[in-house]
Every structure is written in structure tokens, then in C-alpha cells.
PDB file of C-alpha atoms in Angstrom:
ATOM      1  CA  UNK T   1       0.000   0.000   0.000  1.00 41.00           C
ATOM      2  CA  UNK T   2       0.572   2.205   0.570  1.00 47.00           C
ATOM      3  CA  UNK T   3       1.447   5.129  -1.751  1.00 43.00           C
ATOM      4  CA  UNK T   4      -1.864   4.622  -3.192  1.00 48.00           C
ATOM      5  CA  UNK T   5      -3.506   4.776   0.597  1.00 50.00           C
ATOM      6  CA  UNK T   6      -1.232   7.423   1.807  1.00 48.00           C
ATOM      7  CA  UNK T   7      -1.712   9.522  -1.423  1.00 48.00           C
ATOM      8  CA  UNK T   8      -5.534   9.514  -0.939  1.00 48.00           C
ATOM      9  CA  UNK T   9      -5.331  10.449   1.849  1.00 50.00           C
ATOM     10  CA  UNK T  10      -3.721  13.179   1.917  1.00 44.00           C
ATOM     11  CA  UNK T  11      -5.370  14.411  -1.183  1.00 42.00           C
ATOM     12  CA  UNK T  12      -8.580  14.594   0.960  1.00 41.00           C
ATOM     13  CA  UNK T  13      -6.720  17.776   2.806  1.00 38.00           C
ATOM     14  CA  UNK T  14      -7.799  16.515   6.364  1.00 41.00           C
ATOM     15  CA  UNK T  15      -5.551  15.446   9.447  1.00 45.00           C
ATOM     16  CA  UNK T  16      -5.993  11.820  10.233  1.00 49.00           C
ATOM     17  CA  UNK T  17      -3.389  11.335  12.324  1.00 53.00           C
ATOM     18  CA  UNK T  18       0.592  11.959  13.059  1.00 53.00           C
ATOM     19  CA  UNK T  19       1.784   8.727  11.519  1.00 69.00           C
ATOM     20  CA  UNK T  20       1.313   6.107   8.695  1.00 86.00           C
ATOM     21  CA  UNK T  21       3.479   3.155   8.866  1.00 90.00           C
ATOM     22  CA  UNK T  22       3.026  -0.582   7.155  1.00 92.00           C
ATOM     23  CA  UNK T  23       4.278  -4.080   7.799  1.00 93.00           C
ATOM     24  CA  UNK T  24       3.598  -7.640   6.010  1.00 96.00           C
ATOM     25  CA  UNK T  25       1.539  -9.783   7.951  1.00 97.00           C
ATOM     26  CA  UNK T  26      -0.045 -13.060   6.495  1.00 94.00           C
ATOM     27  CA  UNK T  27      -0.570 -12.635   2.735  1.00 94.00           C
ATOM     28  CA  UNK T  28      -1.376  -9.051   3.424  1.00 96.00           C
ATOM     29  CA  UNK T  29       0.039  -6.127   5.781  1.00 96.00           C
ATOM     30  CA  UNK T  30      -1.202  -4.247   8.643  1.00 97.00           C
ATOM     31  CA  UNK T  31      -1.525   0.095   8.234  1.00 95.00           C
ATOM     32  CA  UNK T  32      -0.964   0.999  11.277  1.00 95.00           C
ATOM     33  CA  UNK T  33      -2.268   5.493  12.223  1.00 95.00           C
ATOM     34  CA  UNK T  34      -0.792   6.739  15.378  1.00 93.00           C
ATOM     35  CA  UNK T  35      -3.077   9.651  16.640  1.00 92.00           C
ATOM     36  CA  UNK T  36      -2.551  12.788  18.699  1.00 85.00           C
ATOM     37  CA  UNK T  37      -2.274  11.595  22.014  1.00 85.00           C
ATOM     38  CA  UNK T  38      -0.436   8.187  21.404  1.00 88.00           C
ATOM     39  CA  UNK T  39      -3.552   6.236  20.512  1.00 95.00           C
ATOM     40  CA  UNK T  40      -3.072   3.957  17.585  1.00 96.00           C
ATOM     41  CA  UNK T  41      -5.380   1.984  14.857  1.00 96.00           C
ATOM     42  CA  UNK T  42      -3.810  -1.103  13.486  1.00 97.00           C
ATOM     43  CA  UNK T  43      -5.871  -1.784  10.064  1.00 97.00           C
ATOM     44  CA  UNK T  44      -4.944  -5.706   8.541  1.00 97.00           C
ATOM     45  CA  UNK T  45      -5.809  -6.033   5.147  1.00 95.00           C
ATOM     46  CA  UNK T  46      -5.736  -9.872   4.731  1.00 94.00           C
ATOM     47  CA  UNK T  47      -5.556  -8.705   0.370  1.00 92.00           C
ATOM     48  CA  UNK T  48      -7.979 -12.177   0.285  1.00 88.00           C
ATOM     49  CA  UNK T  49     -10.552 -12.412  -2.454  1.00 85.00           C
ATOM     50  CA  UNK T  50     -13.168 -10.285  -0.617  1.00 83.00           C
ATOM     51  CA  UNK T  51     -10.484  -7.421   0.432  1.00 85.00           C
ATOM     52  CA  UNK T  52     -11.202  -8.762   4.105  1.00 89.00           C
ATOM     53  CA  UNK T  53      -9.977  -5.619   6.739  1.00 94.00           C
ATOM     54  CA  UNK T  54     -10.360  -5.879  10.209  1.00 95.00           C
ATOM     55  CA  UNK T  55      -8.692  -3.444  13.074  1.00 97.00           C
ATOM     56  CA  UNK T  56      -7.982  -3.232  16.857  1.00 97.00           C
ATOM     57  CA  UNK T  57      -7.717  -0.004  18.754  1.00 97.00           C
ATOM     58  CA  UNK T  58      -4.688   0.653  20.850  1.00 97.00           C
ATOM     59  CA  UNK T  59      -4.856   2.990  23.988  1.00 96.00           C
ATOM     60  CA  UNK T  60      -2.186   3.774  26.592  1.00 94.00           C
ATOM     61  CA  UNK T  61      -3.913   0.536  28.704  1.00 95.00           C
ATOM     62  CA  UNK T  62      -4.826  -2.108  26.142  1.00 97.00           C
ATOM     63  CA  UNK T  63      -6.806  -3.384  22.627  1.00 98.00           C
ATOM     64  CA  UNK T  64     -10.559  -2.933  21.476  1.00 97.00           C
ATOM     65  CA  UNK T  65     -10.617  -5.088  18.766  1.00 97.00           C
ATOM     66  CA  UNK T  66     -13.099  -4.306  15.326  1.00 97.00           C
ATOM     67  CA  UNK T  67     -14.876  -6.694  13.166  1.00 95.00           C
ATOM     68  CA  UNK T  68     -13.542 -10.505  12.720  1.00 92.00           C
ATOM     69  CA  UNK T  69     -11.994 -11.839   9.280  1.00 91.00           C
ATOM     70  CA  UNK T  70     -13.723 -14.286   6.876  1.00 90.00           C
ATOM     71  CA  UNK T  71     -11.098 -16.634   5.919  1.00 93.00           C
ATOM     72  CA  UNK T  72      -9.837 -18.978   9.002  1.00 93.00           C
ATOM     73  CA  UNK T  73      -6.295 -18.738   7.672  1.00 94.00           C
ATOM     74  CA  UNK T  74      -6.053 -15.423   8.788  1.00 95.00           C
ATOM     75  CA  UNK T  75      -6.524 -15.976  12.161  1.00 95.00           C
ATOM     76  CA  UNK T  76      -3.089 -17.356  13.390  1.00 96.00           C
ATOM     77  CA  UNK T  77      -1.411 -14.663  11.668  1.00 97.00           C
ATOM     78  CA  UNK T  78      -4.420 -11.835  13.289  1.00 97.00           C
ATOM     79  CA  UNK T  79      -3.774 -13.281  16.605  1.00 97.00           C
ATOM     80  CA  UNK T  80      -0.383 -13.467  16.997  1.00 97.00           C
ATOM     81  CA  UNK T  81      -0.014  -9.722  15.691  1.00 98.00           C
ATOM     82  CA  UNK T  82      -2.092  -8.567  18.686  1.00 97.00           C
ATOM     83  CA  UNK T  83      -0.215 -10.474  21.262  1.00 97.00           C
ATOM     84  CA  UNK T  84       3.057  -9.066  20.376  1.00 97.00           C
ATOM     85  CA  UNK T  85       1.315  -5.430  20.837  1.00 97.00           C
ATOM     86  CA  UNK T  86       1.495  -6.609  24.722  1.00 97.00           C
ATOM     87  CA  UNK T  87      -1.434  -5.098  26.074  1.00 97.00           C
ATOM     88  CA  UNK T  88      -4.602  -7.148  26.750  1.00 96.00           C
ATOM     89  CA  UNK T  89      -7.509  -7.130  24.413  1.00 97.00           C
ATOM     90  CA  UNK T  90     -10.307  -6.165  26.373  1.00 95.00           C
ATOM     91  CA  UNK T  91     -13.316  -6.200  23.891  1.00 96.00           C
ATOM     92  CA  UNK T  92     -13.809  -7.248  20.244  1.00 96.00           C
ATOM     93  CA  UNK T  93     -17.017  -5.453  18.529  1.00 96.00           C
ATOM     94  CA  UNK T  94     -18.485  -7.156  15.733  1.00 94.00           C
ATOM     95  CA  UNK T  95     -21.213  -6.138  13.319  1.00 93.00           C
ATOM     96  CA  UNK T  96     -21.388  -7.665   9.814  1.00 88.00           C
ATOM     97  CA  UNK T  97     -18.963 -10.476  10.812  1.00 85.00           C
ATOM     98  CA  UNK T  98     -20.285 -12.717  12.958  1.00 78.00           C
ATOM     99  CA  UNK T  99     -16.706 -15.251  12.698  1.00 76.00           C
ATOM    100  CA  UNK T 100     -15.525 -17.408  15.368  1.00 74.00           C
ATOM    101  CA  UNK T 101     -13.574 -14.247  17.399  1.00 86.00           C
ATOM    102  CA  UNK T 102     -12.136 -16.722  19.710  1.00 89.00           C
ATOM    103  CA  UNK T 103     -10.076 -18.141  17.229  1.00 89.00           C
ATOM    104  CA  UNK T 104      -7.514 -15.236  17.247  1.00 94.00           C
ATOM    105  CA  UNK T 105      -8.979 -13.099  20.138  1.00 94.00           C
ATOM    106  CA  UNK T 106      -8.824 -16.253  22.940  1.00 93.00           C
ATOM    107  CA  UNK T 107     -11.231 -15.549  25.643  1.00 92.00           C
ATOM    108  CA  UNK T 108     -11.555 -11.919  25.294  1.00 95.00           C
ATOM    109  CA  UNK T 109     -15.121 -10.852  25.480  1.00 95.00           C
ATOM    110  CA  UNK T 110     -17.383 -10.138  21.956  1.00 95.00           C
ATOM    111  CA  UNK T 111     -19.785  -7.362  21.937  1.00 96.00           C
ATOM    112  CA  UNK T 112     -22.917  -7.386  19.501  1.00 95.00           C
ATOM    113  CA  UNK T 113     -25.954  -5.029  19.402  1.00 95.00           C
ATOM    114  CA  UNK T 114     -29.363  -6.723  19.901  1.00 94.00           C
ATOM    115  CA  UNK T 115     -30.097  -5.766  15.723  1.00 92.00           C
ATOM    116  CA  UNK T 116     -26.711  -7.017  14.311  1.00 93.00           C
ATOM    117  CA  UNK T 117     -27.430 -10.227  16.523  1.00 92.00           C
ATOM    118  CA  UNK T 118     -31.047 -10.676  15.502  1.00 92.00           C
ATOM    119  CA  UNK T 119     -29.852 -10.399  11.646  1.00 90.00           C
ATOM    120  CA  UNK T 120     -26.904 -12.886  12.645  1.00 91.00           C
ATOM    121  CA  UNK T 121     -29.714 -15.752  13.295  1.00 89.00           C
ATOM    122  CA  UNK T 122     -32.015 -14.991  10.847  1.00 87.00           C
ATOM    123  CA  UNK T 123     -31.715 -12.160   8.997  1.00 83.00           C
ATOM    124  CA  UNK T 124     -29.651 -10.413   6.305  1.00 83.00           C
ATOM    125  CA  UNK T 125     -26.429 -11.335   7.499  1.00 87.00           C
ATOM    126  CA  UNK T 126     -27.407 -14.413   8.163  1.00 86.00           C
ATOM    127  CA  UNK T 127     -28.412 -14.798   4.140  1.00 84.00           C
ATOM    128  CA  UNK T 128     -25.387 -13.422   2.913  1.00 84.00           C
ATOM    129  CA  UNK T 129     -22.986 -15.771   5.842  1.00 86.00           C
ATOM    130  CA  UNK T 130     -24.937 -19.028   3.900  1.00 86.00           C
ATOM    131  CA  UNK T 131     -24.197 -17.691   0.564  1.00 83.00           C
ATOM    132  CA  UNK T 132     -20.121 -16.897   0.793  1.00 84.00           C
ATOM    133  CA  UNK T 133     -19.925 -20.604   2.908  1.00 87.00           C
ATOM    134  CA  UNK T 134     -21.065 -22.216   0.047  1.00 88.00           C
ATOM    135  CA  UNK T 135     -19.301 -20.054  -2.709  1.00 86.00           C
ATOM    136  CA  UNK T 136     -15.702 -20.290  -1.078  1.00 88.00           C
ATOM    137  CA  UNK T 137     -16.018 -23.883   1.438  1.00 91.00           C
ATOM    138  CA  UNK T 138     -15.057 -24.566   4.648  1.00 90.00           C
ATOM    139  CA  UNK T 139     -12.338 -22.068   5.385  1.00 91.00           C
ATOM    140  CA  UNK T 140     -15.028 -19.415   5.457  1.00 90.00           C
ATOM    141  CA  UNK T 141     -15.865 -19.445   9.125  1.00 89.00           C
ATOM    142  CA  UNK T 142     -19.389 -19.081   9.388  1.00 87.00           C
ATOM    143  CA  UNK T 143     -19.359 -20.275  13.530  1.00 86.00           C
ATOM    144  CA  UNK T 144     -21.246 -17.614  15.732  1.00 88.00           C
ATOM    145  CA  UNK T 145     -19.806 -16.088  19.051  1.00 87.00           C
ATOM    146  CA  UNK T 146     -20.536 -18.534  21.931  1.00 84.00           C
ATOM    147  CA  UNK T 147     -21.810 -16.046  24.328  1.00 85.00           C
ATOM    148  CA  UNK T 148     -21.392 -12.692  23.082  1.00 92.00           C
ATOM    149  CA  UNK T 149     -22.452  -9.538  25.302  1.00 95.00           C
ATOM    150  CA  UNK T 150     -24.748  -7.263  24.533  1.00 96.00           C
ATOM    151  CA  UNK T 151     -24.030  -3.765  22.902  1.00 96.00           C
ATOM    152  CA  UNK T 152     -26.369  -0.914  23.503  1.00 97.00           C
ATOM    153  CA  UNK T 153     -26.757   2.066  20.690  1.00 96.00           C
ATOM    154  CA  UNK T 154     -24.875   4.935  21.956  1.00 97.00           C
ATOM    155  CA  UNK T 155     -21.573   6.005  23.261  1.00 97.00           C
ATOM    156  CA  UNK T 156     -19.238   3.946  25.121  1.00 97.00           C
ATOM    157  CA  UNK T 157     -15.798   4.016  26.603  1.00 97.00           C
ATOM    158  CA  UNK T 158     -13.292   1.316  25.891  1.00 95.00           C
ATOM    159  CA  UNK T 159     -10.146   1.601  27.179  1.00 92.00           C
ATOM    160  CA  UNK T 160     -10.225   5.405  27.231  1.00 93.00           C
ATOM    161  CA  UNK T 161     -11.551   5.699  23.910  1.00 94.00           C
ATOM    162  CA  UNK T 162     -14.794   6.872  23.317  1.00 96.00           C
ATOM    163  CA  UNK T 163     -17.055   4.928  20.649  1.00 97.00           C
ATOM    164  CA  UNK T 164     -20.188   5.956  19.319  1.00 97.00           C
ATOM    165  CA  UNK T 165     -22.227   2.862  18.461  1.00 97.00           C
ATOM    166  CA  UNK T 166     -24.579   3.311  15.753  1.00 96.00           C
ATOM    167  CA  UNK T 167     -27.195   1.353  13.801  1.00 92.00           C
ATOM    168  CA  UNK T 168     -26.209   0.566  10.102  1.00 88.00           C
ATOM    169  CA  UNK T 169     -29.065  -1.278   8.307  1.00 80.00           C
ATOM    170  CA  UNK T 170     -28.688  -4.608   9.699  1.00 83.00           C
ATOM    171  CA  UNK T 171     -25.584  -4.198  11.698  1.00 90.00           C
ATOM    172  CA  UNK T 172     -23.658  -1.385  13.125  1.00 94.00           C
ATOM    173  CA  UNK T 173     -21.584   1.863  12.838  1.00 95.00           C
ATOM    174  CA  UNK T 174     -18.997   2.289  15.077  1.00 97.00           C
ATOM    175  CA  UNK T 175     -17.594   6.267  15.448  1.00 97.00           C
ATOM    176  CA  UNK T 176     -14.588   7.167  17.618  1.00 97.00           C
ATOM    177  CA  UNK T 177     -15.302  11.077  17.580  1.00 95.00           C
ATOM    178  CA  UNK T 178     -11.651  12.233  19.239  1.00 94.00           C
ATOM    179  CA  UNK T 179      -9.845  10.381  16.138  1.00 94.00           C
ATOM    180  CA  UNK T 180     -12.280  11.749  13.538  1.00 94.00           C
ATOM    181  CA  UNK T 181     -12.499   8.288  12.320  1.00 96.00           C
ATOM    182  CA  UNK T 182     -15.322   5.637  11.795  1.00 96.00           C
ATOM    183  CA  UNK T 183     -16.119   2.127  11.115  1.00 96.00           C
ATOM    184  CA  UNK T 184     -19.061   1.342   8.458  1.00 93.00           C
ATOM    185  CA  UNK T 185     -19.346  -2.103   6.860  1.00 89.00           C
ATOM    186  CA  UNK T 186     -18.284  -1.562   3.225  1.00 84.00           C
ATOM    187  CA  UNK T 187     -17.285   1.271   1.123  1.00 85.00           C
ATOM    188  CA  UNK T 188     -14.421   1.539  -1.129  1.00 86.00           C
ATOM    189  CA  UNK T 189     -14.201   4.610  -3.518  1.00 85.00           C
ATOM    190  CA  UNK T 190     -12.778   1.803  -6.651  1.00 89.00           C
ATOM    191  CA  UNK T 191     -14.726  -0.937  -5.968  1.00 90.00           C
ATOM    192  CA  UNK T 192     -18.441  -1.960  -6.561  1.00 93.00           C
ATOM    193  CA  UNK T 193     -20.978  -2.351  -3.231  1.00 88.00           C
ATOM    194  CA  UNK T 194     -23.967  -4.072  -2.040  1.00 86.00           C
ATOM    195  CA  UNK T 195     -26.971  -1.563  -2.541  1.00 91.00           C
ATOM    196  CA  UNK T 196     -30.451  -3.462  -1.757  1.00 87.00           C
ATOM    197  CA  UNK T 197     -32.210  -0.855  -3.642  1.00 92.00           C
ATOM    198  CA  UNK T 198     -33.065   2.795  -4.577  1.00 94.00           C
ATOM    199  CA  UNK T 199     -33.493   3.313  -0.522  1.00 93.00           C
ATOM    200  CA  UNK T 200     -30.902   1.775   0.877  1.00 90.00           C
ATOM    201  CA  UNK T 201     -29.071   3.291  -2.016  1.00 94.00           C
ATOM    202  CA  UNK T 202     -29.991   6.764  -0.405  1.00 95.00           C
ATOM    203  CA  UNK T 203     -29.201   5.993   3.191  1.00 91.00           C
ATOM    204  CA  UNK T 204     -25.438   5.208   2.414  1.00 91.00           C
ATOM    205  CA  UNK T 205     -25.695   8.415   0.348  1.00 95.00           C
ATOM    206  CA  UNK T 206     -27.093  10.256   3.953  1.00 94.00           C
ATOM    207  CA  UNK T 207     -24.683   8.017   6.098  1.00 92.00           C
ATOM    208  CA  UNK T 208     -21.626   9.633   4.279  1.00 94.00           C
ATOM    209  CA  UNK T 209     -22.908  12.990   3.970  1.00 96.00           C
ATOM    210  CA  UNK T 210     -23.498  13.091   7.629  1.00 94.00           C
ATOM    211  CA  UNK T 211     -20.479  11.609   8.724  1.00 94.00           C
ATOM    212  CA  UNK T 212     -18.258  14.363   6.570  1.00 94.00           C
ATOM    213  CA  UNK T 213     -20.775  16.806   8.495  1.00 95.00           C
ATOM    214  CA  UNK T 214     -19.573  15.645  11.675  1.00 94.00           C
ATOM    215  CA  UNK T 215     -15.896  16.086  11.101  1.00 94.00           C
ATOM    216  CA  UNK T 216     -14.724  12.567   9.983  1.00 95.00           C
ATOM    217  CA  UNK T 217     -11.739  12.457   8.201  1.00 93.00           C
ATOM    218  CA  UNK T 218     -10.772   8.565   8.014  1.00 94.00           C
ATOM    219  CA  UNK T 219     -13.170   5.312   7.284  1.00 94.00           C
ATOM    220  CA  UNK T 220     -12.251   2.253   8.071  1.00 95.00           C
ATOM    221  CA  UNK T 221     -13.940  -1.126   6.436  1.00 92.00           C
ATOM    222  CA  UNK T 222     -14.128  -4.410   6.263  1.00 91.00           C
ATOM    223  CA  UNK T 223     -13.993  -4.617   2.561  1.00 87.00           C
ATOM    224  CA  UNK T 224     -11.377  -1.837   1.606  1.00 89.00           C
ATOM    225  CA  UNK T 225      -8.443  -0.204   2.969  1.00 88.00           C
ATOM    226  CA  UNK T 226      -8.786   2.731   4.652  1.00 92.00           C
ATOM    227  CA  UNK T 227     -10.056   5.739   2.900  1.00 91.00           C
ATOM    228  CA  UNK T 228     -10.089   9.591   3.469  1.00 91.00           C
ATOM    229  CA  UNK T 229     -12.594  12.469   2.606  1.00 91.00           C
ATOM    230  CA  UNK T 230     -12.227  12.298  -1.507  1.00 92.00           C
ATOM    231  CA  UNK T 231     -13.030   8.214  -1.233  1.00 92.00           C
ATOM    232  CA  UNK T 232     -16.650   9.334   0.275  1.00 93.00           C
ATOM    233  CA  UNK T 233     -17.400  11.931  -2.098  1.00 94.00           C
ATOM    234  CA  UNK T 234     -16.390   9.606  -5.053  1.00 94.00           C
ATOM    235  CA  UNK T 235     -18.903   6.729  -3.435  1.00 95.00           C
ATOM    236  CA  UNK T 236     -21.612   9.462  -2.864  1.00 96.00           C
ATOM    237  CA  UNK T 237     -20.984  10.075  -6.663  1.00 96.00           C
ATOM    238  CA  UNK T 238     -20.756   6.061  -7.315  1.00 97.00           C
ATOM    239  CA  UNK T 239     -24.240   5.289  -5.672  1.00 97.00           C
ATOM    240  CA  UNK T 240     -26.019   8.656  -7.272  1.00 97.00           C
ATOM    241  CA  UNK T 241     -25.256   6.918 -10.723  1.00 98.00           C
ATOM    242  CA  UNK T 242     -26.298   3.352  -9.516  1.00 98.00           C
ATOM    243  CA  UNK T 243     -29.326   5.078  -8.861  1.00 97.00           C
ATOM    244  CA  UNK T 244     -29.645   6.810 -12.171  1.00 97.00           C
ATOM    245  CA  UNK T 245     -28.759   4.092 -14.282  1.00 98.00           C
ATOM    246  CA  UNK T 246     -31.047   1.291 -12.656  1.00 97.00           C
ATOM    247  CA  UNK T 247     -33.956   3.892 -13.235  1.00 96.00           C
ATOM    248  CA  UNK T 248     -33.050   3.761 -16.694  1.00 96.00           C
ATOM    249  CA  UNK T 249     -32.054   0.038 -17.520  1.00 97.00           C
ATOM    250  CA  UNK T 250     -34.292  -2.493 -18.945  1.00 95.00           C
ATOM    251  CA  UNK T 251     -33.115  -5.237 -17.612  1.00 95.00           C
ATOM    252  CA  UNK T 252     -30.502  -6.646 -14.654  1.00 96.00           C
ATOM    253  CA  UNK T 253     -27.888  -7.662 -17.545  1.00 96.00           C
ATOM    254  CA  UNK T 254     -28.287  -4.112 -19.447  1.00 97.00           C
ATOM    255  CA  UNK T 255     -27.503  -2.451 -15.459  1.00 98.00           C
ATOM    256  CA  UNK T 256     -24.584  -4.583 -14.925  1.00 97.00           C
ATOM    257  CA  UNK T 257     -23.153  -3.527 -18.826  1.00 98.00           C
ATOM    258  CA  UNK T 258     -23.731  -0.253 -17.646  1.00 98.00           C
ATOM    259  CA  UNK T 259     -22.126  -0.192 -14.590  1.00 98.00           C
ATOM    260  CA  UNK T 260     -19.305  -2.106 -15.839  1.00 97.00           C
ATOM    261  CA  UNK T 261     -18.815   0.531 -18.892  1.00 97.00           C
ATOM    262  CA  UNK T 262     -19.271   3.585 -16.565  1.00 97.00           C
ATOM    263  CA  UNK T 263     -17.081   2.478 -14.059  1.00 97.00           C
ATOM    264  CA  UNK T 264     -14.024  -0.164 -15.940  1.00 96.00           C
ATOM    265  CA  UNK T 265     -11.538  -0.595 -13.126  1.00 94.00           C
ATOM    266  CA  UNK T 266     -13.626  -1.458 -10.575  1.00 95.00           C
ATOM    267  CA  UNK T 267     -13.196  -4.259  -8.582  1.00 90.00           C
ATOM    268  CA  UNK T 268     -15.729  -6.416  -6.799  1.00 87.00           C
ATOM    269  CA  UNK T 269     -18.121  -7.315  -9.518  1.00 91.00           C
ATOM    270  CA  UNK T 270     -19.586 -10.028  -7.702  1.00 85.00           C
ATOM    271  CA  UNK T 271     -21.067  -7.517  -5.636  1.00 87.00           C
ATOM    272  CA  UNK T 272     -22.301  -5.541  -8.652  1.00 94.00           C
ATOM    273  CA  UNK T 273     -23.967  -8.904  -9.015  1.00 93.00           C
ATOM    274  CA  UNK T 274     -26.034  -9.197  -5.533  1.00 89.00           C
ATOM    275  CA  UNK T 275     -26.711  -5.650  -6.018  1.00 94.00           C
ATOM    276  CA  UNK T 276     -28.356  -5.892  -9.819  1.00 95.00           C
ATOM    277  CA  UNK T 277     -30.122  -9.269  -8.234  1.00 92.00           C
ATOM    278  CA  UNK T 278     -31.750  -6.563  -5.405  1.00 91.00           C
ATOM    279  CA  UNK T 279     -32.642  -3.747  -8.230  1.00 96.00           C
ATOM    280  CA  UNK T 280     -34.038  -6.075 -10.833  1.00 95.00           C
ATOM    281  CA  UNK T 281     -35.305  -8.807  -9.009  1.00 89.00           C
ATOM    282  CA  UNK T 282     -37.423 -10.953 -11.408  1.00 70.00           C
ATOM    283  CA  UNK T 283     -35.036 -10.108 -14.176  1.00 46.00           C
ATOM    284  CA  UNK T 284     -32.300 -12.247 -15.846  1.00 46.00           C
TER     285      UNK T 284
END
């Protein structure tokens, strides 16, 4: 990465910290932003086929862990990283990625909100969790938490770091307002996203506008490396034109030419895929 990351960036003209650094890790590499005030965000980008990020919060007293990873051959590599940080992982907050935490994070406790664990069992993540199992086998860890904790909606304070926990469709947004940085399930300013429709198309369009309201300066994923304030404009722009152009296709193949025309490097055109499948549902 990193001249691409660290050139976006700092072509969105906003502070996100005092420090960029990267190291190899797996068959990917950890990013790792070291704030004002010595706190620290350690981003691994596992570079699988889905992109898969995840990313633990360092304080001054110990690790708040975000998000698990998809692919069980990740997790050695995830695990060990964090013990080496020496400072104990006190929490792991999941959303969209309801993977075996244990597996890297030993007993350290897993926080879900009522909603992302409702969809977990039988909702939309649950759908999508069935799907990927059977598209890429058994190393796609589909096993639930064991006994996860509950997560209210609101702020918290985890290891001295404030997070704002937020609903996000069927899973969560997690905002840590004294970094100016935030956690939202997918994004990714060159790559296609899940959009269940005209609506939900809308909402992402309101989630971003807000959060560049609010001050944010860096997103973090679980689909896409870390992005700054351009990468939200150009997905603002991105979903405005999904919007336009499935108002004006006649059919789900004639959308995904389309999209694939108007937007040629792109990756992640299986998800172009789910996405035409939501916006032209009875269509081939």
C-alpha cells in the first residue's frame, strides 16, 4: 500500500493522524495510524478475495478489537499480531462479521448489538454468511460467538476511547469522535458495493454525507483499505449513478453492462452482481 492509501489520503486535505506506517503480515500487511495523544489503529488487510480488513484499537492501557476476518487462515497470523502489541484485548465489537472471534482473540469478550445479533440468526447477514460458505467452502468461518455480550446504541468508553455505536441497516456503525475516524461495513471509492435498492441506495448516500458533516476524516472497512474524505465523495458520486442508471435500464444484464462501462476498473463485480439481483429482481 501504501502510496496509493497514503496519497488519498492526503489528497482529501484533512488530518488523520501523526503517523502512517506498514508491515507484512499473512498474505497481506497491517496500516498501522498513530493519533494525537499516542492512541493507535492497526488496520490488517488480509488482500484475500473479498479485500477482508479488520482493526484493533490501541490505547495507553490495552486493545478494542473491530470486526472478525472471513477466511480462518487469517486468524493465526491476526492473533499473533495482537499479542506481540502486549497489552490485553479487552473487547472485540463485531457487526457484519459474525466469525468465530475466539479463534484469534482467545477468551476476550465479543460485543454485539441486539439488531446485528437478531440479523446474525435470521436475517440479512445471516443470508449473505450461507451464501459466501457455500461459494468459497469450509475455510469461510461461518461459527457464531458462543456467548457474546450485549451492545447498547450509543456512546461507550473502551479503554479510554470513546465509541459511538450506531445502527447501520442490519448491523452497526462504530464512530470514535476524538480520532475523527469511523467504522461502516463496506465502502471503497474503486470498488463496486452491495446496494439493496433505490433506498438503501440513499441511506449510504445520507450516512456519508453526515459523517463528513460531523468532522470525519478517516473510514475504516471491512472490505477496503482505509479511505479519506475524496473516497466518500467519489462513493456518494458512485451510488447517485447506480441510482440513475437502474432507473433507466431495462433489464438486470443491461444495469450490470452499464455499470461495468461507466465504471471499468472497478473491482468487486460479484457484488455488482447481488446488487443488480436486489434492483431487478425478477429479471435475468
Amino acid at each position: 500500500m501504501t502510496l496509493a492509501l497514503l496519497s488519498a489520503l492526503a489528497s482529501s486535505g484533512s488530518v488523520f493522524g501523526t503517523e502512517v506506517s506498514t508491515t507484512p503480515l499473512g498474505t497481506g500487511e497491517v496500516s498501522v495510524f498513530t493519533f494525537d495523544g499516542g492512541v493507535k489503529i492497526h488496520n490488517f488487510n488480509t488482500k484475500d478475495v473479498m479485500e477482508d480488513n479488520a482493526f484493533v484499537v490501541e490505547s495507553k492501557t490495552g486493545l478494542v478489537a473491530v470486526e472478525s476476518l472471513a477466511f480462518k487462515k487469517d486468524f493465526p497470523f491476526w492473533g499473533d499480531y495482537l499479542k506481540k502489541l502486549g497489552k490485553p484485548l479487552q473487547a472485540v465489537l463485531i457487526s457484519n462479521h459474525p466469525n468465530n472471534a475466539a479463534a484469534w482473540a482467545g477468551d476476550a469478550p465479543v460485543y454485539v448489538s441486539e439488531e446485528a445479533w437478531k440479523a446474525m440468526h435470521s436475517g440479512s447477514t445471516k443470508g449473505i454468511m450461507t451464501g459466501l460458505s457455500k461459494a468459497y467452502g469450509p475455510d469461510f468461518d461461518t461459527a457464531l460467538p458462543a456467548a457474546p455480550k450485549m451492545l447498547s446504541l450509543g456512546e461507550h468508553v473502551f479503554e479510554g476511547v470513546r465509541i459511538d455505536v450506531r445502527t447501520d441497516g442490519d448491523g452497526n456503525e462504530f464512530l470514535f469522535p476524538d480520532l475523527k475516524a469511523t467504522y461502516i461495513h463496506m465502502m471503497g471509492s474503486e470498488c463496486h458495493s452491495i446496494v439493496g435498492g433505490a433506498a438503501h441506495a440513499d441511506a449510504l448516500i445520507g450516512q456519508l454525507e453526515a459523517l463528513k458533516k460531523e468532522g470525519v476524516t478517516l473510514l475504516f472497512t471491512s472490505h477496503w483499505q482505509p479511505e479519506g474524505v475524496k473516497a466518500m465523495d467519489e462513493k456518494i458520486a458512485y451510488l447517485r449513478a447506480l441510482k440513475a442508471t437502474a432507473t433507466n435500464a431495462r433489464s438486470k444484464d443491461e444495469f450490470i453492462a452499464a455499470m461495468k462501462k461507466a465504471y471499468p476498473k472497478y473491482q468487486g463485480e460479484h457484488y455488482l452482481d447481488m446488487t443488480a439481483g436486489f434492483f431487478f429482481p425478477m429479471k435475468k
